[in-house]
Amino acid sequence: MIDDLWYKNGVIYCLSVGTYLDANGDGVGDFKGLLRRLDYLHGLGITAIWLMPFQPSPGKDDGYDISDHYGVDPRYGTLGDFVEFTHGCKQRGIRVIIDLVVNHTSDQHSWFKDARSSNDSAHRDWYVWSDTRPANANTGMVFPGVQKSTWTRDKEAGAWFFHRFYDFQPDLNTSNPHVQAEILKIMGFWIQLGVSGFRMDAVPFVIATKGAKVRKPVEQYDMLRSFREFLQWRQGDAIILAEANVLPETDMEYFGRDGDRMHMMFNFQVNQYLFYALASTDTRPLAKALAATKPRPATAQWGLFLRNHDELDLGRLTKPQRQAVFKAFGPDKNMQLYDRGIRRRLAPMLGGDRRRLELAYSLMCTLPGTPVIRYGDEIAMGDNLDLPERNCARTPMQWSTEPHAGFTEDDKAGSRVIDKGPYGYEHVNVAKQRRDPNSMLNWTERIIRMRKEVPEVGWGDFKVIAARDPAVLVIRYDWRNNSVLFVHNMHEQPREVSFATGLPGETGRLLVNLLSEDHSHADKRDRHTLMLEGYGYRWYRVGGLDYLFKRSDIDIDASGKAGHPA
Ligand code: NOJ
């Protein structure tokens, strides 16, 4: 396979325009501001931006309640500003993917207004109705504790409507062919304006059967193929990155056995076990999660993330495992959310400990997939737990020690910038870290550069190597006659580990450290023995630095056959 699938070996950076940079001085970030910050992102080395919803919206779910899928919220700018932004990205070789929120709309959307206005309005069947209160109205809430029901009576419509999320987010009837056609039209529209794809919101719910009589929703996977077909017909290199927190058994249904459905999915399974490994120092369940999510088509890719704009969902862990993560990273009730997760940002979760932060980011960059970084994590930003629900981790980017962190010049904005405590902008900001060669920012920039130089992680086959110490994870990747190997110590204490690379001949005997001078030579029994400091990590190239001369043009699997190992 030709290796030009851009999403297989990039680094994605997730941001929302409203919290990045306010150029017009009204206290809200905007596209003009974001455009002016593209050189920063280019310097950081990221290859794609995932832009959170920016369309017109009442803003009751931070933009995930869209009231017009074909526009830009005036607070952020105009369609013209949006195109200037995508053009600016293109000039710098940065791709843009945007959120595609089509499971539901805002109740202020013209479609819903029309739908509720009469029983036989043109858009009535675009939503999901019931004349009476469905028996299961009290089940299936995504935001337990905040959301009371999944069905709400609408006075004007004289009927109940279904909403998987908040009651101001009526679900679209995605089985309706008119709705499906509209979804394609929305994709076609934004593709035309310069985006390279979509982060598709709530995919399992988009494709599920919906209705008052539906007891157990059934996923209509074929819809995924039709989305992809359309997209690739319009633009060959456009992708869909699915938000689908599903069990590994169904991963292949989402990717498509022939690689004909979603290009990418977030790896929620690995995300949860990664945090468990950090909390418990036991990497075995993480290794299991890696094995469970290993099968995927050659063209598919995982999105590997630590934190995002939502809570860290720990719903897949066992109760004791979840308790262990709560205890380590979110012990106060106020830090937890929806009975299943932690709402804090990464840096405060890890106690601001630089060694642990590097360990976590290093794992994110070296586990199978494409890393997805949350804005602000590159400078270890904190959170504001006084803000409700998930808003605590959505505060403005901290650029400098200027007023409001250099995010806005608007004094009355109440810009929600973090201005107190150790994560206040006077301490944590880009300008300060830029000047310090050892800052988190400069470390992140260097690790991103190195991550891009190990395409084996994005493209290759992987193997977890037995290190006989549960606190240490050793993982090797093979691709095109080259191998790289990574070692991570979850424990705060130093660990000595010994392992064999598992590669035959001289190659496996030399490990060249990519981040420092300490290389490793195997002993007579072909074993490497390393002394890792507490929370230590190593990135090695196996066999030496002549790897580019050795790289083959095609993929050869372990048995010598051509083809992709996955
Ligand atoms: C998932 C998004 O990540 C979340 O922020 C949002 O509230 C729901 N989908 C509803 O759109």
Coordinates of C-alpha atoms and ligand atoms in Angstrom, one line a residue:
M1 CA 0.0 0.0 0.0
I2 CA 1.2 3.5 -0.8
D3 CA 1.7 5.4 2.5
D4 CA -0.1 8.6 1.8
L5 CA -3.1 8.2 4.0
W6 CA -2.4 11.4 6.0
Y7 CA -4.4 10.4 9.1
K8 CA -2.3 7.2 9.6
N9 CA 0.8 9.1 10.8
G10 CA -0.1 12.6 11.9
V11 CA -0.8 14.4 15.1
I12 CA -4.3 15.9 15.5
Y13 CA -4.9 19.0 17.7
C14 CA -8.4 19.6 19.0
L15 CA -9.6 23.1 19.7
S16 CA -12.7 25.3 19.8
V17 CA -12.6 28.6 18.1
G18 CA -14.4 30.4 21.0
T19 CA -11.7 29.7 23.5
Y20 CA -8.6 30.2 21.3
L21 CA -8.0 33.9 20.5
D22 CA -10.4 36.8 20.5
A23 CA -9.2 39.1 17.7
N24 CA -12.3 41.4 17.6
G25 CA -12.3 42.2 21.3
D26 CA -15.8 41.0 22.3
G27 CA -14.5 38.4 24.8
V28 CA -15.2 35.4 22.5
G29 CA -12.5 33.7 20.4
D30 CA -13.0 34.0 16.7
F31 CA -11.8 32.7 13.3
K32 CA -9.7 35.9 12.8
G33 CA -7.9 35.1 16.0
L34 CA -7.4 31.5 15.2
L35 CA -6.0 32.4 11.8
R36 CA -3.4 34.5 13.5
R37 CA -2.4 31.6 15.7
L38 CA -1.8 29.2 12.9
D39 CA 1.9 29.8 12.9
Y40 CA 2.0 28.7 16.5
L41 CA 0.2 25.4 15.6
H42 CA 2.5 25.0 12.6
G43 CA 5.5 25.4 14.8
L44 CA 4.1 22.9 17.3
G45 CA 4.2 20.4 14.4
I46 CA 0.6 19.2 14.5
T47 CA -0.7 17.9 11.1
A48 CA -4.4 18.4 11.5
I49 CA -6.9 20.5 13.5
W50 CA -10.1 19.0 14.8
L51 CA -12.3 22.0 15.2
M52 CA -15.2 21.7 17.6
P53 CA -18.7 23.0 16.5
F54 CA -18.7 26.6 15.4
Q55 CA -22.1 26.8 13.6
P56 CA -25.0 29.0 14.9
S57 CA -26.2 27.7 18.1
P58 CA -27.9 28.7 21.3
G59 CA -24.8 27.4 23.0
K60 CA -26.5 25.3 25.6
D61 CA -24.2 22.4 24.9
D62 CA -21.1 24.3 23.9
G63 CA -22.2 24.3 20.3
Y64 CA -23.3 20.7 20.1
D65 CA -26.8 22.1 19.8
I66 CA -26.6 23.4 16.2
S67 CA -29.4 25.6 14.9
D68 CA -28.1 26.0 11.3
H69 CA -25.7 23.4 9.8
Y70 CA -24.7 25.7 6.9
G71 CA -23.4 28.7 8.8
V72 CA -20.9 30.2 11.2
D73 CA -22.0 31.5 14.5
P74 CA -21.7 35.3 14.2
R75 CA -19.7 35.5 17.4
Y76 CA -17.0 33.6 15.7
G77 CA -17.1 35.3 12.3
T78 CA -18.5 34.7 8.9
L79 CA -18.3 32.0 6.3
G80 CA -15.7 34.2 4.7
D81 CA -13.6 34.1 7.8
F82 CA -14.0 30.4 7.9
V83 CA -12.6 30.0 4.4
E84 CA -9.7 32.3 5.2
F85 CA -9.0 29.9 8.1
T86 CA -9.1 26.7 6.0
H87 CA -7.0 28.4 3.4
G88 CA -4.4 29.5 6.0
C89 CA -4.3 25.9 7.2
K90 CA -3.8 24.6 3.7
Q91 CA -0.9 27.0 3.1
R92 CA 0.8 25.6 6.1
G93 CA 0.0 22.0 5.3
I94 CA -2.4 21.6 8.2
R95 CA -5.6 19.6 7.6
V96 CA -8.9 20.6 9.1
I97 CA -11.6 18.2 10.3
I98 CA -14.8 19.6 11.8
D99 CA -17.4 18.2 14.0
L100 CA -20.4 16.7 12.2
V101 CA -23.3 16.8 14.7
V102 CA -26.2 15.1 13.0
N103 CA -27.6 12.8 15.6
H104 CA -29.7 15.8 16.9
T105 CA -30.2 19.5 16.4
S106 CA -31.0 22.4 18.6
D107 CA -34.7 22.8 19.4
Q108 CA -34.1 26.2 17.8
H109 CA -33.2 24.8 14.4
S110 CA -35.7 25.8 11.7
W111 CA -36.3 22.1 11.0
F112 CA -37.5 21.4 14.5
K113 CA -39.5 24.6 14.6
D114 CA -41.3 23.5 11.4
A115 CA -41.6 19.9 12.7
R116 CA -43.3 20.9 15.9
S117 CA -45.6 23.4 14.2
S118 CA -48.0 20.8 12.8
N119 CA -48.5 17.1 12.3
D120 CA -48.1 17.3 8.6
S121 CA -45.3 19.8 8.3
A122 CA -42.5 19.1 5.8
H123 CA -40.1 18.3 8.6
R124 CA -42.3 16.4 11.0
D125 CA -40.8 13.1 10.1
W126 CA -37.3 14.5 10.5
Y127 CA -37.6 14.0 14.2
V128 CA -38.8 11.1 16.4
W129 CA -42.3 11.5 17.9
S130 CA -44.8 9.7 20.1
D131 CA -48.3 10.6 20.9
T132 CA -48.0 9.2 24.4
R133 CA -45.2 9.0 26.9
P134 CA -43.2 6.0 25.9
A135 CA -42.7 3.3 28.6
N136 CA -38.9 3.6 28.3
A137 CA -38.7 7.4 28.7
N138 CA -36.7 7.0 31.8
T139 CA -33.9 5.0 30.3
G140 CA -30.9 5.6 28.1
M141 CA -29.9 9.0 29.4
V142 CA -26.3 10.0 28.4
F143 CA -26.0 12.6 31.1
P144 CA -27.4 10.8 34.2
G145 CA -27.9 13.1 37.2
V146 CA -28.4 16.1 34.9
Q147 CA -30.7 14.7 32.2
K148 CA -34.0 13.3 33.6
S149 CA -35.5 11.5 30.6
T150 CA -35.0 10.7 26.9
W151 CA -38.5 11.8 25.9
T152 CA -40.0 15.2 26.5
R153 CA -43.5 16.5 25.7
D154 CA -43.6 19.4 23.3
K155 CA -46.6 21.6 23.9
E156 CA -46.7 23.1 20.4
A157 CA -46.4 19.7 18.7
G158 CA -48.8 18.1 21.1
A159 CA -46.5 15.1 21.2
W160 CA -43.4 13.7 22.8
F161 CA -40.1 13.9 21.1
F162 CA -37.0 11.7 21.6
H163 CA -33.7 13.1 22.7
R164 CA -30.7 10.9 23.5
F165 CA -28.9 13.9 25.0
Y166 CA -30.4 17.1 26.7
D167 CA -34.0 18.0 26.2
F168 CA -33.1 21.0 24.0
Q169 CA -31.4 18.5 21.5
P170 CA -34.2 16.6 19.7
D171 CA -32.9 13.6 17.9
L172 CA -33.1 13.6 14.1
N173 CA -34.9 10.6 12.6
T174 CA -31.7 9.4 10.9
S175 CA -33.6 6.4 9.2
N176 CA -35.5 8.9 7.2
P177 CA -33.9 9.1 3.7
H178 CA -34.5 12.8 3.5
V179 CA -32.5 13.3 6.7
Q180 CA -29.8 11.0 5.3
A181 CA -29.7 13.0 2.1
E182 CA -29.3 16.2 4.2
I183 CA -26.4 14.7 6.1
L184 CA -24.6 14.1 2.8
K185 CA -25.4 17.7 1.7
I186 CA -23.9 19.1 4.9
M187 CA -20.7 17.1 4.4
G188 CA -20.6 18.2 0.7
F189 CA -21.0 21.8 1.8
W190 CA -18.1 21.9 4.2
I191 CA -15.8 19.8 2.0
Q192 CA -16.3 22.5 -0.6
L193 CA -15.1 25.1 1.9
G194 CA -11.8 23.4 2.5
V195 CA -12.1 20.7 5.2
S196 CA -10.5 17.3 5.0
G197 CA -13.2 15.4 6.9
F198 CA -15.3 15.2 10.0
R199 CA -15.3 14.1 13.6
M200 CA -18.7 12.5 13.6
D201 CA -20.5 13.0 16.9
A202 CA -22.3 10.2 18.7
V203 CA -22.1 7.7 15.8
P204 CA -23.7 4.7 17.6
F205 CA -26.8 6.9 18.2
V206 CA -26.8 8.3 14.6
I207 CA -27.1 4.8 13.2
A208 CA -29.3 3.3 15.8
T209 CA -33.0 2.6 15.2
K210 CA -35.0 5.2 17.2
G211 CA -38.7 5.3 18.2
A212 CA -41.2 4.8 21.0
K213 CA -41.5 1.1 20.2
V214 CA -37.7 0.5 20.0
R215 CA -36.8 -1.5 23.0
K216 CA -33.3 -2.4 22.0
P217 CA -31.9 -0.1 19.4
V218 CA -30.2 -1.8 16.4
E219 CA -27.2 -0.3 14.7
Q220 CA -27.7 0.2 10.9
Y221 CA -24.0 -0.1 10.0
D222 CA -24.7 0.3 6.2
M223 CA -25.3 3.9 6.8
L224 CA -21.7 4.3 7.6
R225 CA -20.7 3.0 4.2
S226 CA -23.0 5.4 2.4
F227 CA -21.5 8.3 4.3
R228 CA -18.0 7.2 3.4
E229 CA -18.8 6.5 -0.3
F230 CA -20.3 10.0 -0.7
L231 CA -17.4 11.7 1.0
Q232 CA -14.7 9.9 -1.0
W233 CA -16.5 10.5 -4.2
R234 CA -16.5 14.2 -3.4
Q235 CA -12.9 14.3 -2.1
G236 CA -10.7 11.2 -2.1
D237 CA -8.6 12.1 0.9
A238 CA -11.4 13.2 3.2
I239 CA -12.0 11.1 6.3
I240 CA -14.5 10.4 9.1
L241 CA -13.3 10.1 12.6
A242 CA -16.0 8.5 14.6
E243 CA -16.9 9.2 18.2
A244 CA -18.1 5.7 19.1
N245 CA -17.5 4.5 22.6
V246 CA -18.3 0.9 21.8
L247 CA -17.1 -2.6 22.8
P248 CA -14.1 -4.0 20.8
E249 CA -16.4 -6.8 19.4
T250 CA -18.1 -4.2 17.3
D251 CA -15.1 -2.3 16.2
M252 CA -14.9 -4.1 12.8
E253 CA -18.6 -3.2 12.2
Y254 CA -17.6 0.5 12.4
F255 CA -14.4 0.2 10.4
G256 CA -16.1 -2.2 7.9
R257 CA -14.5 -5.6 7.3
D258 CA -13.3 -4.3 3.9
G259 CA -12.3 -1.0 5.3
D260 CA -15.3 0.6 3.7
R261 CA -16.9 2.4 6.7
M262 CA -15.2 4.8 9.2
H263 CA -11.6 5.7 8.5
M264 CA -10.9 6.4 12.2
M265 CA -12.4 5.9 15.6
F266 CA -11.3 7.2 19.0
N267 CA -10.0 4.3 21.1
F268 CA -12.1 4.7 24.2
Q269 CA -11.1 1.2 25.3
V270 CA -7.4 1.9 25.4
N271 CA -8.1 5.4 26.9
Q272 CA -9.8 4.0 30.0
Y273 CA -7.2 1.2 30.6
L274 CA -4.4 3.7 30.0
F275 CA -5.7 5.7 32.9
Y276 CA -6.1 2.6 34.9
A277 CA -2.5 1.6 34.2
L278 CA -1.3 5.1 35.3
A279 CA -3.4 4.9 38.5
S280 CA -2.7 1.3 39.5
T281 CA 0.8 0.8 37.9
D282 CA -0.6 -2.5 36.4
T283 CA -0.2 -2.5 32.6
R284 CA -1.7 -5.9 32.1
P285 CA -5.3 -4.7 31.5
L286 CA -4.0 -2.1 29.1
A287 CA -2.1 -4.8 27.2
K288 CA -5.4 -6.7 27.0
A289 CA -7.2 -3.6 25.7
L290 CA -4.5 -3.2 23.0
A291 CA -5.0 -6.8 22.0
A292 CA -8.8 -6.5 21.9
T293 CA -8.6 -3.4 19.7
K294 CA -5.9 -4.7 17.4
P295 CA -8.0 -6.0 14.6
R296 CA -8.7 -3.3 12.1
P297 CA -8.5 -2.9 8.3
A298 CA -5.2 -1.7 6.9
T299 CA -6.6 1.7 5.9
A300 CA -8.2 2.3 9.3
Q301 CA -6.7 4.1 12.2
W302 CA -7.3 4.7 15.9
G303 CA -7.4 8.1 17.4
L304 CA -5.3 7.9 20.6
F305 CA -6.2 10.5 23.2
L306 CA -5.7 11.2 26.9
R307 CA -8.3 13.9 27.7
N308 CA -10.9 15.6 25.5
H309 CA -13.5 18.2 26.0
D310 CA -15.8 15.7 27.8
E311 CA -15.4 13.8 31.0
L312 CA -12.9 11.0 31.1
D313 CA -15.5 8.2 30.8
L314 CA -14.5 5.2 32.9
G315 CA -17.7 3.3 32.3
R316 CA -16.0 0.2 30.8
L317 CA -13.8 -0.5 33.8
T318 CA -14.9 -2.8 36.6
K319 CA -16.1 -1.1 39.7
P320 CA -12.9 -1.6 41.7
Q321 CA -10.8 -0.5 38.7
R322 CA -12.9 2.7 38.4
Q323 CA -12.6 3.3 42.1
A324 CA -8.8 3.0 41.7
V325 CA -8.8 5.7 39.0
F326 CA -11.2 7.9 41.0
K327 CA -9.0 7.6 44.0
A328 CA -5.8 8.5 42.2
F329 CA -7.0 11.2 39.8
G330 CA -10.4 12.5 40.9
P331 CA -11.1 11.7 44.6
D332 CA -13.5 14.6 45.3
K333 CA -17.2 14.2 44.2
N334 CA -16.8 17.6 42.6
M335 CA -14.1 16.2 40.2
Q336 CA -16.4 13.4 39.1
L337 CA -19.3 13.5 36.6
Y338 CA -22.3 11.5 35.4
D339 CA -21.5 8.6 37.9
R340 CA -18.8 7.3 35.4
G341 CA -16.1 9.8 34.8
I342 CA -13.6 12.5 35.8
R343 CA -14.1 16.0 34.5
R344 CA -10.6 17.4 35.2
R345 CA -7.9 18.3 32.8
L346 CA -4.9 16.1 32.6
A347 CA -2.3 18.2 34.4
P348 CA -4.2 18.6 37.7
M349 CA -5.2 14.9 37.5
L350 CA -1.5 14.0 37.5
G351 CA -0.7 16.5 40.2
G352 CA 1.2 18.7 37.8
D353 CA 4.0 16.2 38.0
R354 CA 6.2 16.7 34.9
R355 CA 7.5 13.2 34.9
R356 CA 4.0 11.7 34.9
L357 CA 2.8 14.2 32.3
E358 CA 5.7 13.2 30.0
L359 CA 5.0 9.5 30.6
A360 CA 1.3 10.0 29.7
Y361 CA 2.0 12.0 26.6
S362 CA 4.7 9.6 25.6
L363 CA 2.2 6.7 25.8
M364 CA -0.3 8.7 23.8
C365 CA 2.3 9.1 21.1
T366 CA 3.5 5.5 21.0
L367 CA 0.4 3.4 21.4
P368 CA -1.2 2.2 18.2
G369 CA -2.9 5.0 16.4
T370 CA -2.7 8.8 15.7
P371 CA -2.4 11.0 18.8
V372 CA -5.1 13.5 19.4
I373 CA -4.0 16.4 21.7
R374 CA -6.4 18.7 23.5
Y375 CA -5.5 22.4 23.2
G376 CA -3.7 23.6 26.2
D377 CA -2.4 20.2 27.1
E378 CA 0.9 21.2 25.4
I379 CA 1.5 23.7 28.2
A380 CA -0.2 21.6 30.9
M381 CA -3.2 23.9 31.5
G382 CA -5.4 23.3 34.5
D383 CA -9.2 23.4 35.0
N384 CA -11.7 25.5 37.0
L385 CA -13.9 23.2 38.9
D386 CA -16.3 26.0 39.9
L387 CA -17.6 25.9 36.3
P388 CA -20.5 23.4 35.8
E389 CA -20.2 19.9 34.3
R390 CA -17.7 19.7 31.5
N391 CA -17.1 23.5 31.2
C392 CA -14.4 23.2 33.8
A393 CA -12.0 21.9 31.2
R394 CA -13.0 24.3 28.4
T395 CA -11.4 27.6 29.6
P396 CA -9.6 29.9 27.2
M397 CA -6.1 29.2 26.0
Q398 CA -3.4 30.8 28.1
W399 CA -1.1 32.7 25.8
S400 CA 0.8 35.1 28.0
T401 CA 0.9 37.1 31.2
E402 CA -1.0 40.0 29.5
P403 CA -4.5 40.6 31.0
H404 CA -6.9 37.7 30.4
A405 CA -3.9 35.5 29.4
G406 CA -3.6 37.4 26.1
F407 CA -6.8 35.7 25.0
T408 CA -8.9 38.8 24.8
E409 CA -8.6 42.6 25.3
D410 CA -12.2 42.8 26.5
D411 CA -12.2 43.7 30.1
K412 CA -15.8 43.1 30.8
A413 CA -15.8 39.7 29.1
G414 CA -15.5 37.6 32.2
S415 CA -13.5 35.5 29.8
R416 CA -13.4 32.6 32.2
V417 CA -9.6 32.5 32.0
I418 CA -8.0 30.7 34.8
D419 CA -6.4 33.4 36.9
K420 CA -5.8 31.8 40.3
G421 CA -3.7 29.1 41.8
P422 CA -0.8 27.1 40.3
Y423 CA -2.5 26.8 36.9
G424 CA -3.4 30.5 36.6
Y425 CA -2.2 32.1 33.4
E426 CA 0.6 34.1 35.1
H427 CA 2.3 30.8 35.8
V428 CA 1.1 28.6 32.9
N429 CA 1.2 30.3 29.5
V430 CA 2.7 29.9 26.0
A431 CA 4.9 33.0 26.0
K432 CA 6.8 31.9 29.2
Q433 CA 7.2 28.4 28.1
R434 CA 8.4 29.4 24.6
R435 CA 11.4 31.0 26.2
D436 CA 12.3 28.0 28.3
P437 CA 14.0 25.2 26.4
N438 CA 12.9 22.7 29.1
S439 CA 9.3 23.7 29.2
M440 CA 6.4 21.4 28.6
L441 CA 5.7 23.3 25.4
N442 CA 9.1 22.7 23.9
W443 CA 9.1 19.1 25.1
T444 CA 5.8 18.6 23.4
E445 CA 7.1 20.2 20.2
R446 CA 10.1 17.8 20.2
I447 CA 8.0 14.7 21.0
I448 CA 5.6 15.6 18.1
R449 CA 8.6 15.9 15.7
M450 CA 9.9 12.6 16.8
R451 CA 6.5 11.0 16.6
K452 CA 6.2 12.0 13.0
E453 CA 9.6 10.3 12.4
V454 CA 8.4 7.0 13.6
P455 CA 5.8 6.1 11.0
E456 CA 6.1 2.5 12.2
V457 CA 3.7 3.4 15.0
G458 CA 1.0 4.7 12.6
W459 CA 1.5 2.1 10.0
G460 CA 3.0 -1.0 11.4
D461 CA 2.1 -4.1 13.3
F462 CA 2.7 -4.2 17.0
K463 CA 3.6 -6.7 19.7
V464 CA 3.6 -6.2 23.4
I465 CA 6.8 -7.8 24.7
A466 CA 6.9 -9.6 28.1
A467 CA 9.0 -7.6 30.6
R468 CA 8.0 -9.7 33.6
D469 CA 7.1 -6.5 35.5
P470 CA 3.5 -5.4 35.3
A471 CA 4.5 -1.8 35.9
V472 CA 6.4 -1.7 32.7
L473 CA 5.0 -1.8 29.2
V474 CA 7.3 -2.8 26.3
I475 CA 5.9 -2.5 22.8
R476 CA 7.5 -3.1 19.5
Y477 CA 6.4 -2.0 16.0
D478 CA 7.5 -3.5 12.7
W479 CA 6.9 -1.9 9.4
R480 CA 8.7 -2.1 6.1
N481 CA 11.8 -3.9 7.3
N482 CA 12.2 -1.5 10.3
S483 CA 11.3 -1.7 14.0
V484 CA 11.0 0.7 16.8
L485 CA 10.5 -0.2 20.5
F486 CA 9.1 1.8 23.4
V487 CA 9.4 1.2 27.2
H488 CA 7.2 2.9 29.8
N489 CA 7.4 2.6 33.6
M490 CA 4.2 3.4 35.3
H491 CA 5.7 3.2 38.8
E492 CA 7.1 6.1 40.7
Q493 CA 10.0 3.9 41.8
P494 CA 12.9 3.0 39.5
R495 CA 12.5 -0.3 37.7
E496 CA 15.1 -2.6 36.2
V497 CA 13.7 -4.6 33.3
S498 CA 15.1 -7.2 31.1
F499 CA 13.7 -8.4 27.8
A500 CA 14.6 -9.6 24.3
T501 CA 13.4 -7.7 21.3
G502 CA 12.2 -10.9 19.7
L503 CA 14.0 -10.0 16.4
P504 CA 16.4 -12.5 14.9
G505 CA 20.1 -11.8 14.1
E506 CA 22.1 -8.8 14.9
T507 CA 19.3 -6.3 14.4
G508 CA 17.6 -6.9 17.7
R509 CA 20.8 -6.6 19.7
L510 CA 21.1 -2.8 19.4
L511 CA 18.6 -0.3 20.6
V512 CA 19.4 3.3 19.7
N513 CA 17.8 5.8 22.0
L514 CA 16.0 8.5 20.0
L515 CA 15.6 10.9 22.9
S516 CA 18.9 10.7 24.7
E517 CA 22.4 9.2 24.5
D518 CA 21.8 6.1 26.5
H519 CA 21.7 3.2 24.0
S520 CA 21.3 -0.4 24.8
H521 CA 23.4 -3.4 23.7
A522 CA 22.0 -6.9 24.3
D523 CA 23.9 -9.4 26.5
K524 CA 25.1 -12.8 25.3
R525 CA 21.6 -14.2 25.7
D526 CA 20.2 -11.4 23.4
R527 CA 18.6 -9.7 26.3
H528 CA 18.5 -6.0 27.0
T529 CA 18.6 -4.8 30.7
L530 CA 17.5 -1.3 31.4
M531 CA 17.3 0.8 34.5
L532 CA 14.3 3.0 34.2
E533 CA 13.8 5.9 36.6
G534 CA 10.4 6.4 38.2
Y535 CA 7.8 7.2 35.5
G536 CA 10.7 6.7 33.0
Y537 CA 10.2 6.1 29.3
R538 CA 12.4 5.2 26.3
W539 CA 12.0 5.5 22.6
Y540 CA 14.3 3.2 20.6
R541 CA 15.1 2.4 17.0
V542 CA 15.9 -1.2 16.8
G543 CA 19.2 -2.0 14.9
G544 CA 20.6 1.4 14.4
L545 CA 20.2 4.6 12.5
D546 CA 20.7 3.3 9.0
Y547 CA 17.0 2.4 9.0
L548 CA 16.1 4.6 6.1
F549 CA 18.5 2.6 3.9
K550 CA 16.8 -0.6 5.0
R551 CA 13.2 0.5 4.6
S552 CA 11.4 -1.5 2.0
D553 CA 8.9 -0.1 -0.4
I554 CA 6.2 -2.6 0.3
D555 CA 4.9 -4.1 3.5
I556 CA 6.3 -7.5 4.3
D557 CA 4.8 -9.5 7.2
A558 CA 6.7 -11.8 9.6
S559 CA 6.3 -14.8 7.3
G560 CA 7.9 -12.8 4.4
K561 CA 4.7 -12.3 2.6
A562 CA 3.8 -9.0 1.0
G563 CA 0.8 -7.3 2.5
H564 CA -0.2 -5.3 5.5
P565 CA 0.0 -7.2 8.8
A566 CA -3.2 -5.9 10.2
Ligands
NOJ1 C1 -20.5 14.1 22.3 C2 -19.8 15.4 22.5 O1 -18.4 15.1 22.6 C3 -20.4 16.1 23.7 O2 -19.6 17.2 24.1 C4 -21.8 16.4 23.4 O3 -22.4 17.0 24.6 C5 -22.6 15.2 22.9 N1 -21.9 14.5 22.0 C6 -23.9 15.7 22.3 O4 -23.6 16.3 21.1

